[in-house]
mmCIF file of C-alpha atoms in Angstrom:
data_model
loop_
_atom_site.group_PDB
_atom_site.id
_atom_site.type_symbol
_atom_site.label_atom_id
_atom_site.label_comp_id
_atom_site.label_asym_id
_atom_site.label_seq_id
_atom_site.Cartn_x
_atom_site.Cartn_y
_atom_site.Cartn_z
ATOM 1 C CA MET N 20 1.887 0.177 91.021
ATOM 2 C CA ASN N 21 1.045 1.632 87.604
ATOM 3 C CA ASN N 22 -0.764 -1.511 86.454
ATOM 4 C CA VAL N 23 -3.321 -1.489 89.263
ATOM 5 C CA PRO N 24 -6.731 -0.598 87.796
ATOM 6 C CA VAL N 25 -8.625 2.201 89.505
ATOM 7 C CA PRO N 26 -12.266 1.299 90.183
ATOM 8 C CA GLY N 27 -14.691 3.282 88.029
ATOM 9 C CA LYS N 28 -12.072 4.331 85.456
ATOM 10 C CA ARG N 29 -11.823 2.659 82.078
ATOM 11 C CA ARG N 30 -9.077 2.829 79.580
ATOM 12 C CA PHE N 31 -9.894 4.530 76.303
ATOM 13 C CA ARG N 32 -8.888 1.533 74.207
ATOM 14 C CA ASP N 33 -11.261 -0.636 76.263
ATOM 15 C CA ALA N 34 -14.148 1.802 75.818
ATOM 16 C CA LEU N 35 -13.548 2.456 72.104
ATOM 17 C CA PRO N 36 -15.205 -0.720 70.712
ATOM 18 C CA GLU N 37 -18.271 -0.133 72.865
ATOM 19 C CA MET N 38 -18.483 3.488 71.758
ATOM 20 C CA LEU N 39 -18.168 2.553 68.058
ATOM 21 C CA TYR N 40 -20.824 -0.140 68.430
ATOM 22 C CA LYS N 41 -23.177 2.339 70.091
ATOM 23 C CA LEU N 42 -22.606 4.912 67.343
ATOM 24 C CA ARG N 43 -23.327 2.289 64.705
ATOM 25 C CA VAL N 44 -26.548 0.877 66.170
ATOM 26 C CA GLU N 45 -28.118 3.795 68.044
ATOM 27 C CA HIS N 46 -31.624 4.707 66.867
ATOM 28 C CA ALA N 47 -31.638 1.965 64.225
ATOM 29 C CA SER N 48 -35.331 1.833 63.269
ATOM 30 C CA PRO N 49 -36.051 2.484 59.568
ATOM 31 C CA GLY N 50 -37.802 5.755 60.373
ATOM 32 C CA LYS N 51 -34.932 7.017 62.523
ATOM 33 C CA GLN N 52 -32.350 5.981 59.938
ATOM 34 C CA ALA N 53 -34.271 7.733 57.165
ATOM 35 C CA ALA N 54 -34.604 10.846 59.328
ATOM 36 C CA ALA N 55 -30.870 10.759 60.087
ATOM 37 C CA ILE N 56 -30.023 10.583 56.379
ATOM 38 C CA GLY N 57 -32.492 13.372 55.584
ATOM 39 C CA ALA N 58 -31.147 15.618 58.335
ATOM 40 C CA GLY N 59 -27.571 14.971 57.269
ATOM 41 C CA VAL N 60 -28.305 15.740 53.627
ATOM 42 C CA PHE N 61 -30.127 18.910 54.698
ATOM 43 C CA VAL N 62 -27.145 20.076 56.764
ATOM 44 C CA GLY N 63 -24.684 19.049 54.057
ATOM 45 C CA CYS N 64 -26.493 21.125 51.432
ATOM 46 C CA LEU N 65 -26.152 24.303 53.446
ATOM 47 C CA PRO N 66 -23.114 26.391 52.438
ATOM 48 C CA LEU N 67 -21.905 26.606 56.048
ATOM 49 C CA TYR N 68 -18.505 25.038 55.528
ATOM 50 C CA GLY N 69 -16.771 24.162 58.761
ATOM 51 C CA LEU N 70 -20.066 23.944 60.646
ATOM 52 C CA HIS N 71 -21.417 20.704 59.203
ATOM 53 C CA PHE N 72 -20.038 18.532 62.012
ATOM 54 C CA PRO N 73 -21.436 20.609 64.914
ATOM 55 C CA LEU N 74 -24.765 21.037 63.100
ATOM 56 C CA CYS N 75 -24.994 17.277 62.512
ATOM 57 C CA LEU N 76 -24.235 16.601 66.177
ATOM 58 C CA LEU N 77 -26.871 19.124 67.213
ATOM 59 C CA ALA N 78 -29.500 17.682 64.859
ATOM 60 C CA ALA N 79 -28.729 14.109 65.926
ATOM 61 C CA ARG N 80 -28.979 14.930 69.614
ATOM 62 C CA LEU N 81 -32.012 17.184 69.230
ATOM 63 C CA PHE N 82 -34.049 14.686 67.203
ATOM 64 C CA LYS N 83 -32.535 11.505 68.720
ATOM 65 C CA LEU N 84 -31.023 10.331 65.433
ATOM 66 C CA ASN N 85 -28.028 8.169 64.611
ATOM 67 C CA THR N 86 -25.047 10.517 64.861
ATOM 68 C CA LEU N 87 -22.838 8.535 62.509
ATOM 69 C CA LEU N 88 -25.484 8.329 59.754
ATOM 70 C CA THR N 89 -26.318 12.005 60.094
ATOM 71 C CA TYR N 90 -22.704 13.062 59.654
ATOM 72 C CA PHE N 91 -22.109 10.521 56.895
ATOM 73 C CA ALA N 92 -25.049 11.924 54.896
ATOM 74 C CA ALA N 93 -23.680 15.464 55.216
ATOM 75 C CA TYR N 94 -20.896 14.404 52.879
ATOM 76 C CA ILE N 95 -23.255 14.993 49.968
ATOM 77 C CA ASN N 96 -21.325 18.253 49.824
ATOM 78 C CA ASN N 97 -17.811 17.012 49.114
ATOM 79 C CA PRO N 98 -15.010 18.383 46.920
ATOM 80 C CA VAL N 99 -16.351 16.496 43.888
ATOM 81 C CA SER N 100 -19.985 17.573 44.178
ATOM 82 C CA ALA N 101 -19.599 20.990 45.852
ATOM 83 C CA LEU N 102 -19.222 22.935 42.618
ATOM 84 C CA PHE N 103 -22.285 21.335 41.024
ATOM 85 C CA LEU N 104 -24.347 21.644 44.203
ATOM 86 C CA THR N 105 -23.448 25.307 44.692
ATOM 87 C CA PHE N 106 -24.129 26.135 41.051
ATOM 88 C CA GLY N 107 -27.501 24.371 41.228
ATOM 89 C CA GLN N 108 -28.407 26.203 44.414
ATOM 90 C CA LEU N 109 -27.482 29.520 42.831
ATOM 91 C CA GLN N 110 -29.668 28.750 39.821
ATOM 92 C CA VAL N 111 -32.609 27.635 41.988
ATOM 93 C CA GLY N 112 -32.401 30.770 44.127
ATOM 94 C CA HIS N 113 -32.212 33.088 41.121
ATOM 95 C CA TRP N 114 -35.073 31.253 39.409
ATOM 96 C CA LEU N 115 -37.247 31.568 42.530
ATOM 97 C CA ARG N 116 -36.513 35.283 42.782
ATOM 98 C CA PHE N 117 -36.763 36.281 39.124
ATOM 99 C CA GLY N 118 -38.226 33.364 37.167
ATOM 100 C CA GLU N 119 -35.051 32.855 35.133
ATOM 101 C CA THR N 120 -31.642 31.330 35.629
ATOM 102 C CA VAL N 121 -28.322 33.149 35.963
ATOM 103 C CA PRO N 122 -26.431 33.442 32.654
ATOM 104 C CA LEU N 123 -23.453 31.094 32.428
ATOM 105 C CA THR N 124 -21.007 33.915 31.719
ATOM 106 C CA LEU N 125 -18.649 35.790 33.984
ATOM 107 C CA LYS N 126 -20.254 39.027 32.784
ATOM 108 C CA GLY N 127 -23.670 37.741 33.868
ATOM 109 C CA LEU N 128 -22.371 36.898 37.333
ATOM 110 C CA ARG N 129 -20.659 40.288 37.638
ATOM 111 C CA GLN N 130 -23.899 42.072 36.732
ATOM 112 C CA GLU N 131 -25.660 40.295 39.575
ATOM 113 C CA GLY N 132 -23.266 41.611 42.200
ATOM 114 C CA PRO N 133 -22.237 40.001 45.488
ATOM 115 C CA LEU N 134 -25.430 40.805 47.410
ATOM 116 C CA ALA N 135 -27.732 39.318 44.791
ATOM 117 C CA PHE N 136 -25.371 36.355 44.454
ATOM 118 C CA GLY N 137 -25.525 35.798 48.224
ATOM 119 C CA LEU N 138 -29.319 36.087 48.307
ATOM 120 C CA ASP N 139 -29.684 33.645 45.423
ATOM 121 C CA LEU N 140 -27.305 31.199 47.073
ATOM 122 C CA ALA N 141 -28.989 31.489 50.491
ATOM 123 C CA LEU N 142 -32.495 30.990 49.113
ATOM 124 C CA GLY N 143 -31.436 28.272 46.708
ATOM 125 C CA SER N 144 -29.456 26.366 49.329
ATOM 126 C CA VAL N 145 -32.367 26.234 51.769
ATOM 127 C CA VAL N 146 -34.844 25.126 49.103
ATOM 128 C CA THR N 147 -32.401 22.577 47.674
ATOM 129 C CA ALA N 148 -31.532 21.312 51.166
ATOM 130 C CA ILE N 149 -35.198 20.763 51.991
ATOM 131 C CA ALA N 150 -35.905 19.025 48.675
ATOM 132 C CA LEU N 151 -32.828 16.772 48.753
ATOM 133 C CA GLY N 152 -33.212 16.057 52.484
ATOM 134 C CA LEU N 153 -36.848 15.015 52.165
ATOM 135 C CA GLY N 154 -36.189 13.089 48.961
ATOM 136 C CA SER N 155 -33.269 11.146 50.394
ATOM 137 C CA ALA N 156 -35.149 10.406 53.619
ATOM 138 C CA LEU N 157 -38.099 9.085 51.619
ATOM 139 C CA LEU N 158 -35.867 6.915 49.428
ATOM 140 C CA VAL N 159 -34.051 5.465 52.451
ATOM 141 C CA TYR N 160 -37.308 4.805 54.274
ATOM 142 C CA VAL N 161 -38.817 2.992 51.272
ATOM 143 C CA TRP N 162 -35.600 1.019 50.773
ATOM 144 C CA LEU N 163 -35.408 -0.045 54.438
ATOM 145 C CA ARG N 164 -39.080 -1.046 54.654
#
């Protein structure tokens, strides 16, 4: 009795290959792939740790992009690159606000204070995310064409 298939219901292991294939090939035009990489890099550059996956899903659904590529590209911010990316974003934000970079000393960071540090990081992360997202999308588009 347990082995009788119910019409309309599929087993997960039967549906898994189809689902993986769809994730891999959905929205596969060069423009869509480049946009997916750009959106993923943009989301990955934002210091919203723990929210990258839902933001990538939202961006992929909203703009009809490849979900797998979008999330894959968000891994630009990984444990190896996170320190360098965050430091660069902090420097970009401080430079945009004051025309100079933050001193590389602990005393210099303490003088800034947490609010200024947060403002520099927020501004720098958005600007860096836009620049890296557009740049990576352009590179992928040129490479795929």
